[in-house]
Tab-separated table of C-alpha atoms and ligand atoms in Angstrom:
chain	number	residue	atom	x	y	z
A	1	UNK	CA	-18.720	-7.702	2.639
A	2	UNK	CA	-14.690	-6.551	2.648
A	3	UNK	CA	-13.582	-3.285	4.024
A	4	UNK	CA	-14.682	-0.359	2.512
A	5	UNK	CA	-11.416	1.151	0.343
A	6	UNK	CA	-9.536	4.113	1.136
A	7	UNK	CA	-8.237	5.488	-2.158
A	8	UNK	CA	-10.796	6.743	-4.511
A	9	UNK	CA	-9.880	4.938	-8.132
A	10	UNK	CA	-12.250	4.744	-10.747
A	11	UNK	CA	-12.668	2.070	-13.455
A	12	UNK	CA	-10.304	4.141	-15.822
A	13	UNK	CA	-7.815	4.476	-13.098
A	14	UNK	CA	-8.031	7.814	-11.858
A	15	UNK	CA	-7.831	8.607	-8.796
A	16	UNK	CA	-10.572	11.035	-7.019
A	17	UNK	CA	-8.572	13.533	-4.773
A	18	UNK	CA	-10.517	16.702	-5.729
A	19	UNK	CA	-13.959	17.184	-4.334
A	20	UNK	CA	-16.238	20.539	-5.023
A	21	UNK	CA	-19.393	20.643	-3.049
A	22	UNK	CA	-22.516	22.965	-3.634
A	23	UNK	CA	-23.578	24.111	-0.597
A	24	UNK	CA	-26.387	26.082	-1.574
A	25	UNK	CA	-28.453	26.680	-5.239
A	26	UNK	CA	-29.273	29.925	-4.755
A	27	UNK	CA	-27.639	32.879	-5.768
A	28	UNK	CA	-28.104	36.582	-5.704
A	29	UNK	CA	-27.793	37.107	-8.784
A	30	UNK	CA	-28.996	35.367	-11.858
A	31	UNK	CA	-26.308	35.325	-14.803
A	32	UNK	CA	-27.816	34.759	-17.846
A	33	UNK	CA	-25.732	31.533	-19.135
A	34	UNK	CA	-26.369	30.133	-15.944
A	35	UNK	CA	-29.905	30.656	-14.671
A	36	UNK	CA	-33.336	31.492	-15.742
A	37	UNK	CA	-34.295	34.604	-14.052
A	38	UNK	CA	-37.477	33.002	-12.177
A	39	UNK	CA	-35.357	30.037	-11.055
A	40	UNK	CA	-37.593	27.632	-8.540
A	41	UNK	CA	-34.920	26.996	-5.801
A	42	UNK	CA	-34.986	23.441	-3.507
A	43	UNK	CA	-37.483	23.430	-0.979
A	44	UNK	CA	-34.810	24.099	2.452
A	45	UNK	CA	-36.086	20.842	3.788
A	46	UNK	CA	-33.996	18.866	1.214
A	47	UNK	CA	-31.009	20.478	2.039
A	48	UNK	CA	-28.321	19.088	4.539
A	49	UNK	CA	-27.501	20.749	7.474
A	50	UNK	CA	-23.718	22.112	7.720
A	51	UNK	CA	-23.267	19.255	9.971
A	52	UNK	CA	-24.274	16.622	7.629
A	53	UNK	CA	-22.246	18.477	4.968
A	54	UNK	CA	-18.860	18.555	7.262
A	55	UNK	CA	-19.606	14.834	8.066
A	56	UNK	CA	-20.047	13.954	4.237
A	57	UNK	CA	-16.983	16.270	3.321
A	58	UNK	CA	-15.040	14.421	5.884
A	59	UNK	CA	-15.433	11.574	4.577
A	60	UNK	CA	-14.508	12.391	1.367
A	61	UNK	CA	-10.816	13.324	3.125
A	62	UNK	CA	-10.585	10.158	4.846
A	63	UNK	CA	-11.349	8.843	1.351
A	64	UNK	CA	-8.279	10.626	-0.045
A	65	UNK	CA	-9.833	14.144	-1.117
A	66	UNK	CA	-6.579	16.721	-0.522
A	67	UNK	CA	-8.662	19.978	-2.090
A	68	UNK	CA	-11.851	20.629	-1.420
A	69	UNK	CA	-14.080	23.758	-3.359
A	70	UNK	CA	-17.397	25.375	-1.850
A	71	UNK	CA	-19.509	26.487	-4.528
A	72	UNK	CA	-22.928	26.844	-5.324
A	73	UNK	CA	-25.220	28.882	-6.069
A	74	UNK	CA	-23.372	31.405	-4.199
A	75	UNK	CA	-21.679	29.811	-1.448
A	76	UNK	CA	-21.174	32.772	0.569
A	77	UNK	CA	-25.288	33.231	0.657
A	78	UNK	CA	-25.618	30.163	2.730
A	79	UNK	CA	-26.452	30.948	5.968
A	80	UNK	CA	-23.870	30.921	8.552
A	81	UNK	CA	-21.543	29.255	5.738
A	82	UNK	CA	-18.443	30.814	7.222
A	83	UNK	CA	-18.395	27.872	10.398
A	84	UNK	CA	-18.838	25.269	7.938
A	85	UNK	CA	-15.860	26.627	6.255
A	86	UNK	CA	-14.087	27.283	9.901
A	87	UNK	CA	-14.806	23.463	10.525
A	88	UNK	CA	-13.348	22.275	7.633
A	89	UNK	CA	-10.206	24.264	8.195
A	90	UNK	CA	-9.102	22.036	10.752
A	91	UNK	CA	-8.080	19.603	8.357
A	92	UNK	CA	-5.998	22.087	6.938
A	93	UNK	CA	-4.558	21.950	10.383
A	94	UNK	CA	-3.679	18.017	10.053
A	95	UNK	CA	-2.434	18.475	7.134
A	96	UNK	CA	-5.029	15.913	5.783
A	97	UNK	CA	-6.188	18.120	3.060
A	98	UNK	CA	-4.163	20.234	0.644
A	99	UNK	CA	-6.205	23.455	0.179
A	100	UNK	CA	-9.537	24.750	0.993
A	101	UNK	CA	-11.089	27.440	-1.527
A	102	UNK	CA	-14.234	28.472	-2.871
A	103	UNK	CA	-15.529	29.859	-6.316
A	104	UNK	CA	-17.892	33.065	-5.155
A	105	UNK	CA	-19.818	35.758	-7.200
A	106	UNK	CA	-17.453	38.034	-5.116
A	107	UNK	CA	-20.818	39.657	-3.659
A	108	UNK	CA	-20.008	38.503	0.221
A	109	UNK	CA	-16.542	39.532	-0.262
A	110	UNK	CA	-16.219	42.563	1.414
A	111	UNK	CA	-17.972	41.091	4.583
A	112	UNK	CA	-16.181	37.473	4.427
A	113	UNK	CA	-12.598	38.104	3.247
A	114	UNK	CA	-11.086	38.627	6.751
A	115	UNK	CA	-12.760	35.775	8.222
A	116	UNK	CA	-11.636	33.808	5.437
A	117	UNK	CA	-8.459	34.066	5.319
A	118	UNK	CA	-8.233	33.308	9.183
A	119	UNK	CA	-10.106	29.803	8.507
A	120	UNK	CA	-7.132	29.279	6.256
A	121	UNK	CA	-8.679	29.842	2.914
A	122	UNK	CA	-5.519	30.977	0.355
A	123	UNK	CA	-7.068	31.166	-2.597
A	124	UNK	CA	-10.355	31.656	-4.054
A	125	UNK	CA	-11.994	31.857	-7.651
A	126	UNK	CA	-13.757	34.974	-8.420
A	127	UNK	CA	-15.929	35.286	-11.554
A	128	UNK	CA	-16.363	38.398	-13.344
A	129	UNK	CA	-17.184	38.677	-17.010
A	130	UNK	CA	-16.866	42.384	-17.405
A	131	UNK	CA	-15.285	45.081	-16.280
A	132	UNK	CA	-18.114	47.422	-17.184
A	133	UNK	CA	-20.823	48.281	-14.833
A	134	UNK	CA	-23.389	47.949	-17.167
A	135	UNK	CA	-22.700	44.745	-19.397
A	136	UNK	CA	-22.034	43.619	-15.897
A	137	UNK	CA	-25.813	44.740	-14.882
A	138	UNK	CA	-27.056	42.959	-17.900
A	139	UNK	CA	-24.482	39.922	-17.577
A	140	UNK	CA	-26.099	39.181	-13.842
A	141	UNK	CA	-29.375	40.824	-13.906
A	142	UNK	CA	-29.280	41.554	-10.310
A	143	UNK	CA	-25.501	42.082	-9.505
A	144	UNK	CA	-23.882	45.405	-8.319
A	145	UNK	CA	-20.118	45.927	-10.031
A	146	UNK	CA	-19.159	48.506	-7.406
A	147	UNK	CA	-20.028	45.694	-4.495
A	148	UNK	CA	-17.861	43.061	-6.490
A	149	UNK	CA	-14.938	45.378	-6.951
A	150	UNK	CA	-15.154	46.225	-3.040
A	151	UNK	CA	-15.099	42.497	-2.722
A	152	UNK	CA	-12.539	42.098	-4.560
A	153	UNK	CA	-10.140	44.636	-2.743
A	154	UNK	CA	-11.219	43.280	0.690
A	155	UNK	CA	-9.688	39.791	-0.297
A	156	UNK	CA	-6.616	41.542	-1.539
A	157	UNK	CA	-6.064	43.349	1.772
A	158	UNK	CA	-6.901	39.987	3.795
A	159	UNK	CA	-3.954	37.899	1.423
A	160	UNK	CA	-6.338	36.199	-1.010
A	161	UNK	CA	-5.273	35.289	-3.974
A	162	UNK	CA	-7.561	35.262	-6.372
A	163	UNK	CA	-8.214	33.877	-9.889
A	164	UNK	CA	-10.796	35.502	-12.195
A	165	UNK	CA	-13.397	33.363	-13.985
A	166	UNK	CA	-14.548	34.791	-17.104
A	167	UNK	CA	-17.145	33.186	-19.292
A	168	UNK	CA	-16.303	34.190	-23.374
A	169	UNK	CA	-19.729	35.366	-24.608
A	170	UNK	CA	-19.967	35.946	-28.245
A	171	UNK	CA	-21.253	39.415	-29.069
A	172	UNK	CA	-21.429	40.177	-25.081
A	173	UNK	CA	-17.676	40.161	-23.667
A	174	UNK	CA	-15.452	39.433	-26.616
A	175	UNK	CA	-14.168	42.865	-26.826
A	176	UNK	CA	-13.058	42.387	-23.350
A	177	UNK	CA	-10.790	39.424	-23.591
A	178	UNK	CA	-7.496	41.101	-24.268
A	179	UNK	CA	-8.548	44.076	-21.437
A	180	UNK	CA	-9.626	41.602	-18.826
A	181	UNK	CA	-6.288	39.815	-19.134
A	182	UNK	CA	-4.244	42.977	-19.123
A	183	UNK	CA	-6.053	44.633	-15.966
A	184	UNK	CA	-5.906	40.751	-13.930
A	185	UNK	CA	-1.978	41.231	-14.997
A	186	UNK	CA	-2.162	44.833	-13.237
A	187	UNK	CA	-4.060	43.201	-10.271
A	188	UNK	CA	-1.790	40.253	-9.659
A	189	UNK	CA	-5.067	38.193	-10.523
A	190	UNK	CA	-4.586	34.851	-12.685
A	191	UNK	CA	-7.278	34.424	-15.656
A	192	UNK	CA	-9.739	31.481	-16.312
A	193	UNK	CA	-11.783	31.963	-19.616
A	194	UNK	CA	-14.492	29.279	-19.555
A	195	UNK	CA	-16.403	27.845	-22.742
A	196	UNK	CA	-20.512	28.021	-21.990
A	197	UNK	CA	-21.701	24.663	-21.286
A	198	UNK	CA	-25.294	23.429	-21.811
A	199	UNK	CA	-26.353	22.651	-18.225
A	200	UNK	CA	-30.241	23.114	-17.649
A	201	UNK	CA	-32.448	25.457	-19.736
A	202	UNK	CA	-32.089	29.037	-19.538
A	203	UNK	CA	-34.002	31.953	-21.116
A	204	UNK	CA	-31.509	32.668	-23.603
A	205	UNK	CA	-29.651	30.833	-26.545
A	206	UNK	CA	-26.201	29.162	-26.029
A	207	UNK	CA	-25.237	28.483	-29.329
A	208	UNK	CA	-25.756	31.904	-30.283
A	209	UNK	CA	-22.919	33.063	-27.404
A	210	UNK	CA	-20.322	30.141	-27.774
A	211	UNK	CA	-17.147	31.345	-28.159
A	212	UNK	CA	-14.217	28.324	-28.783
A	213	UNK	CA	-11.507	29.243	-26.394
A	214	UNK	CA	-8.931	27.851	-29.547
A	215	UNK	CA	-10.248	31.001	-31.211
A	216	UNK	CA	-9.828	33.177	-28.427
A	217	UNK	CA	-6.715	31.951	-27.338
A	218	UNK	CA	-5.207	33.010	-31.363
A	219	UNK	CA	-6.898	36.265	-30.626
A	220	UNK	CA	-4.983	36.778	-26.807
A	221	UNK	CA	-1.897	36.039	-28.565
A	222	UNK	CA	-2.072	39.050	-30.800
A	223	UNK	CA	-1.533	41.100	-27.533
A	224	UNK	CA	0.611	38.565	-25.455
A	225	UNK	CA	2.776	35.920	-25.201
A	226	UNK	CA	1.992	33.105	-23.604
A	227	UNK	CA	4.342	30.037	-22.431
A	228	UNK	CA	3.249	26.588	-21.903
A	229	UNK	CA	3.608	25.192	-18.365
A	230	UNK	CA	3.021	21.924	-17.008
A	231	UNK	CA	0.834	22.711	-14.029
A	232	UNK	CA	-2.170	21.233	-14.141
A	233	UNK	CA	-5.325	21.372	-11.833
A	234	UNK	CA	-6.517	17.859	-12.596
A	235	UNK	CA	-9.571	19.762	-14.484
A	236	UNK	CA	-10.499	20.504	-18.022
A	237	UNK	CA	-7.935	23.797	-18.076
A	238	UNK	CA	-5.137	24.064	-19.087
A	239	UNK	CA	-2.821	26.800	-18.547
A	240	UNK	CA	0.180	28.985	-19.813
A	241	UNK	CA	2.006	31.999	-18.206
A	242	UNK	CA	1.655	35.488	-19.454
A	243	UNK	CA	5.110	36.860	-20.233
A	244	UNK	CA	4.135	40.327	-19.734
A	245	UNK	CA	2.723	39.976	-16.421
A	246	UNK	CA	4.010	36.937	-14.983
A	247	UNK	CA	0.438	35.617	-14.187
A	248	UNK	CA	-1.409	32.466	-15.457
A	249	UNK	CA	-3.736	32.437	-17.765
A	250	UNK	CA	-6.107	29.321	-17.945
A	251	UNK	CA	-8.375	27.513	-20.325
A	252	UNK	CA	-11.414	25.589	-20.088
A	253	UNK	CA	-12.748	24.057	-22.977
A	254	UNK	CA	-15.034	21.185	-22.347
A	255	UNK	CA	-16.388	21.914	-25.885
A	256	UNK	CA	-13.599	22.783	-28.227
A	257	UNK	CA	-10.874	20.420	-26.280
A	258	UNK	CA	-11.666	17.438	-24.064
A	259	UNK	CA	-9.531	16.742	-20.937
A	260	UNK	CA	-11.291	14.076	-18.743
A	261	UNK	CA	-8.754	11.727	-19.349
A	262	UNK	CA	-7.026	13.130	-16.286
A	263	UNK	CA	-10.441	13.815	-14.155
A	264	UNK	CA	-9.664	13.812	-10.341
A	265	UNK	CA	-12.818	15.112	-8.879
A	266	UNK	CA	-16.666	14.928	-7.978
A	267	UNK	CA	-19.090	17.085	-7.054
A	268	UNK	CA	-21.610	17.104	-4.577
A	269	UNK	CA	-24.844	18.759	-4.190
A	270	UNK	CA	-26.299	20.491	-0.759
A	271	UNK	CA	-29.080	17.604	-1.194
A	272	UNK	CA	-26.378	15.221	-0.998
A	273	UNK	CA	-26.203	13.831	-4.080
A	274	UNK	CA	-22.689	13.115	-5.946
A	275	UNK	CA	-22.236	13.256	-9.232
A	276	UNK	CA	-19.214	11.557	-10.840
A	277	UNK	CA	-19.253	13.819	-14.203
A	278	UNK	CA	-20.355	17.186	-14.842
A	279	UNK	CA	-21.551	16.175	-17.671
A	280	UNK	CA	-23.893	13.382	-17.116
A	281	UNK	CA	-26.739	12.550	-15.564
A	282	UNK	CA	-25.669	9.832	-13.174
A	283	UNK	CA	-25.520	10.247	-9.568
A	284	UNK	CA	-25.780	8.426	-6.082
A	285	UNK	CA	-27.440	9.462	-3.255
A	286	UNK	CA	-25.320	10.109	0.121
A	287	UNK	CA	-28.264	11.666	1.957
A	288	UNK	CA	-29.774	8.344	2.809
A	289	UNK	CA	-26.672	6.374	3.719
A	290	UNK	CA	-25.214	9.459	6.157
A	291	UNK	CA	-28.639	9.650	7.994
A	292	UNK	CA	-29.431	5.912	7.935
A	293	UNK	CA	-26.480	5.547	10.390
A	294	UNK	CA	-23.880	7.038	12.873
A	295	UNK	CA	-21.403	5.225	11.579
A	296	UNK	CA	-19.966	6.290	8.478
A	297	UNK	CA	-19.689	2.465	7.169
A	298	UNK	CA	-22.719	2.996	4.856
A	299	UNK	CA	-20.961	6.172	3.180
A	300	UNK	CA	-18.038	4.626	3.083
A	301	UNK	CA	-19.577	1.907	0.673
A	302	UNK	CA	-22.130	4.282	-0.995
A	303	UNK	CA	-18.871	6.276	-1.889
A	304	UNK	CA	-17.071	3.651	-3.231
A	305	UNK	CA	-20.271	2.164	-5.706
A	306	UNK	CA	-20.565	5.350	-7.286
A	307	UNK	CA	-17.148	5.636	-7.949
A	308	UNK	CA	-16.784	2.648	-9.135
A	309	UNK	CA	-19.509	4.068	-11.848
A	310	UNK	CA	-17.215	7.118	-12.801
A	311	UNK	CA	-17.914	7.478	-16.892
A	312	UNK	CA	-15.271	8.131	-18.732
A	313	UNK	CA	-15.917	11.790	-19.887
A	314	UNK	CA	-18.846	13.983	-20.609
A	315	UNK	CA	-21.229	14.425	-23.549
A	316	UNK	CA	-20.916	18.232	-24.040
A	317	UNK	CA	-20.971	19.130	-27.875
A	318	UNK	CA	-21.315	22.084	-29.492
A	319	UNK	CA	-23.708	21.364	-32.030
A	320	UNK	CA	-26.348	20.719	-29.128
A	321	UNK	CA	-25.597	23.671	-27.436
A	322	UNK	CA	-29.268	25.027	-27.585
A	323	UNK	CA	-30.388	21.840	-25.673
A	324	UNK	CA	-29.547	21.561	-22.223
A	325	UNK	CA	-26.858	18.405	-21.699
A	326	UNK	CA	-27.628	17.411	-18.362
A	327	UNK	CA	-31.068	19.220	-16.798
A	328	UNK	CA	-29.826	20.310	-13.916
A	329	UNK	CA	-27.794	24.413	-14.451
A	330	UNK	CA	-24.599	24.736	-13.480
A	331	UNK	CA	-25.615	26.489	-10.030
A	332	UNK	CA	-26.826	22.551	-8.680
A	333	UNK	CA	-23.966	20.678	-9.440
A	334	UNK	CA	-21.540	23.957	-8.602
A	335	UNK	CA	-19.146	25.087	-11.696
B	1	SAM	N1	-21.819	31.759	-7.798
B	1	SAM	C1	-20.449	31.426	-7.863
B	1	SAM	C2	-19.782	32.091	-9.053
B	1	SAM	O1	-20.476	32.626	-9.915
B	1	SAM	O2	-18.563	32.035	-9.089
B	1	SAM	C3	-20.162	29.933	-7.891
B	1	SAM	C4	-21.034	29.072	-8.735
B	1	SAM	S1	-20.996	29.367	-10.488
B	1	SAM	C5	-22.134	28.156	-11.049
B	1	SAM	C6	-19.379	28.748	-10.895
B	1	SAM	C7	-18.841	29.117	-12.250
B	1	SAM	O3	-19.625	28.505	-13.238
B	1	SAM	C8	-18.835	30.591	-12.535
B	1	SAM	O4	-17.540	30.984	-12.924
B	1	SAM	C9	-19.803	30.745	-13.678
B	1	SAM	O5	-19.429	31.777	-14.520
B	1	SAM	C10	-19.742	29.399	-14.325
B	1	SAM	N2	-20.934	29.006	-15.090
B	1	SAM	C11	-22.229	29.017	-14.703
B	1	SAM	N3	-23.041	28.513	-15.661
B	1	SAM	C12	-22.235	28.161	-16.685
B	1	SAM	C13	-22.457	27.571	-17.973
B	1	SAM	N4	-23.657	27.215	-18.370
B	1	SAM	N5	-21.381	27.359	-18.764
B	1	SAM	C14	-20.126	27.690	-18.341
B	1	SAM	N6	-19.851	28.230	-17.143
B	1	SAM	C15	-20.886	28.468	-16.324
B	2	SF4	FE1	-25.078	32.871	-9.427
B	2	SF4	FE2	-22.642	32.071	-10.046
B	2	SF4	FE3	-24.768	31.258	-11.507
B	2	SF4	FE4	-24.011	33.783	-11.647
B	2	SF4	S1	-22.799	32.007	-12.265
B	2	SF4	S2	-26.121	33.053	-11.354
B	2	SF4	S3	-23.275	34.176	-9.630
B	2	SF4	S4	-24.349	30.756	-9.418
């Protein structure tokens, strides 16, 4: 057996430097694209401890991961989440990784933001579909606006920045697309509209909601200009500036556009299991290999076989919208 390799590069040639963990399925609330409203959460035994998860995300930086995303679920409902995230600053401190952030309901916000920011977190992705209370009500079943806007303002006074996440929902939110991107502008938030994706059954119909971001890109652009720019995420956006606020605007279009020809990331679930591809079913287990040992040999290898098996884009399509992709929702695998 050779030495395990350092660089993550899969068969097409990309290189893995972008890893987003789910550190918890659940979620207080239960957004309708995303989950069922009696959802049937892991049992807590499966989970890995924060330990386990600091080992496993450590690896992944020795590996070559340089930004690393909490999700979830909600990641800011797992208990005693914000030493995990602590932890994990201290390769900030190295300067081994790049950036630490997290992609949050906003719920937690007012509580967390301080202690945030002092672990070192910069940035963080806030979704929010609505700006009215009660298409936000209906949008989460079980969210509060007021507690997301206080959120919000906490992680403005502790330095956040903060992008907005904002699913396009046909017949829900569309009147809200130009408004949304005009109040972020006012905030000094960027803008990520995000296509629906069929990940696990939900009580509701997709199809009947998709909105192509092409379409409601034309329809921004009867209210703003927007200019191309070559930053890139390594994800499936892509994004232009807004010339009358200065912000960025973002895209992400698994359906209408496909971008996984420049894929840098995996995603790992608080069971330990990685999957290579949002979009597929494939996976690897890391639970077994990080408790079969104390040395991190087994990982090492476990990490690099399932790379190795990195497909070479997802199966998303719009036509089978009403028929979950991949089983598992969105809140598993962390969006
Ligand atoms: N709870 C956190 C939140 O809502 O930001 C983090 C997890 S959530 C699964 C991450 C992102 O995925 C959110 O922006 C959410 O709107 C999005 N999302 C969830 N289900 C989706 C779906 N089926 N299609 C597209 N986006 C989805
Ligand atoms: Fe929870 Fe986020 Fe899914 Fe909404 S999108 S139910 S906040 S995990």
């Amino acid at each position: 057996m050779g030495a395990p390799y350092l660089n993550m590069i899969d068969p097409f040639g990309r290189t893995v430097s972008y890893l987003r963990v789910s550190v918890t399925d659940r979620c207080d609330f239960r957004c309708t694209y995303c989950m069922a409203e009696n959802m049937t959460f892991l049992p807590r035994k499966d989970l890995l401890t924060l330990e386990e998860l600091d080992r496993l995300c450590t690896v992944f930086i020795e590996k070559g991961v340089r930004k690393l995303r909490l999700t979830g679920g909600e990641p800011l409902v797992r208990k005693n989440i914000l030493s995990l995230i602590r932890n994990l600053g201290r390769h900030l401190k190295t300067g081994a990784l790049d950036e630490l952030t997290l992609t949050t309901n906003g719920s937690q916000l007012g509580r967390f933001a301080g202690e945030l920011a002092e672990a070192g977190i910069r940035r963080i992705n806030v979704s929010l579909d609505t700006l009215d209370p009660e298409k936000f009500r209906a949008i989460t079943r079980w969210g509060r606006f007021d507690q997301v806007m206080n959120g919000l303002a906490a992680a403005q006074r502790a330095g956040i920045d903060v992008k907005i996440n904002m699913v396009a929902l046909k017949g829900i939110n569309d009147e809200e697309l130009i408004p949304m991107l005009r109040w972020c502008g006012e905030q000094g938030f960027d803008l990520t509209y995000i296509e629906t994706m069929p990940m696990g059954e939900i009580d509701t119909s997709r199809g009947d909601r998709f909105l192509s971001l092409a379409d409601v890109r034309k329809h921004i652009e009867t209210a703003f200009t927007l200019e191309e720019t070559d930053y890139r995420t390594g994800g499936p956006a892509r994004y232009c500036t807004v010339r009358e606020s200065g912000r960025r605007v973002g895209f992400i279009s698994p359906l209408s556009h496909n971008f996984c020809e420049s894929c840098n990331r995996v995603r790992l679930t608080c069971t330990g299991t990685l999957y290579m591809c949002l979009g597929q079913e494939d996976a690897a287990d890391l639970r077994a290999p990080l408790r079969a040992s104390e040395s991190n040999e087994l990982l090492h290898r476990a990490i690099d076989a399932a790379i190795a098996r990195k497909p070479r884009g997802h199966d998303f399509a719009v036509e089978r919208l009403d028929k979950a992709a991949v089983q598992r929702h969105m809140s598993v695998t962390g969006g």
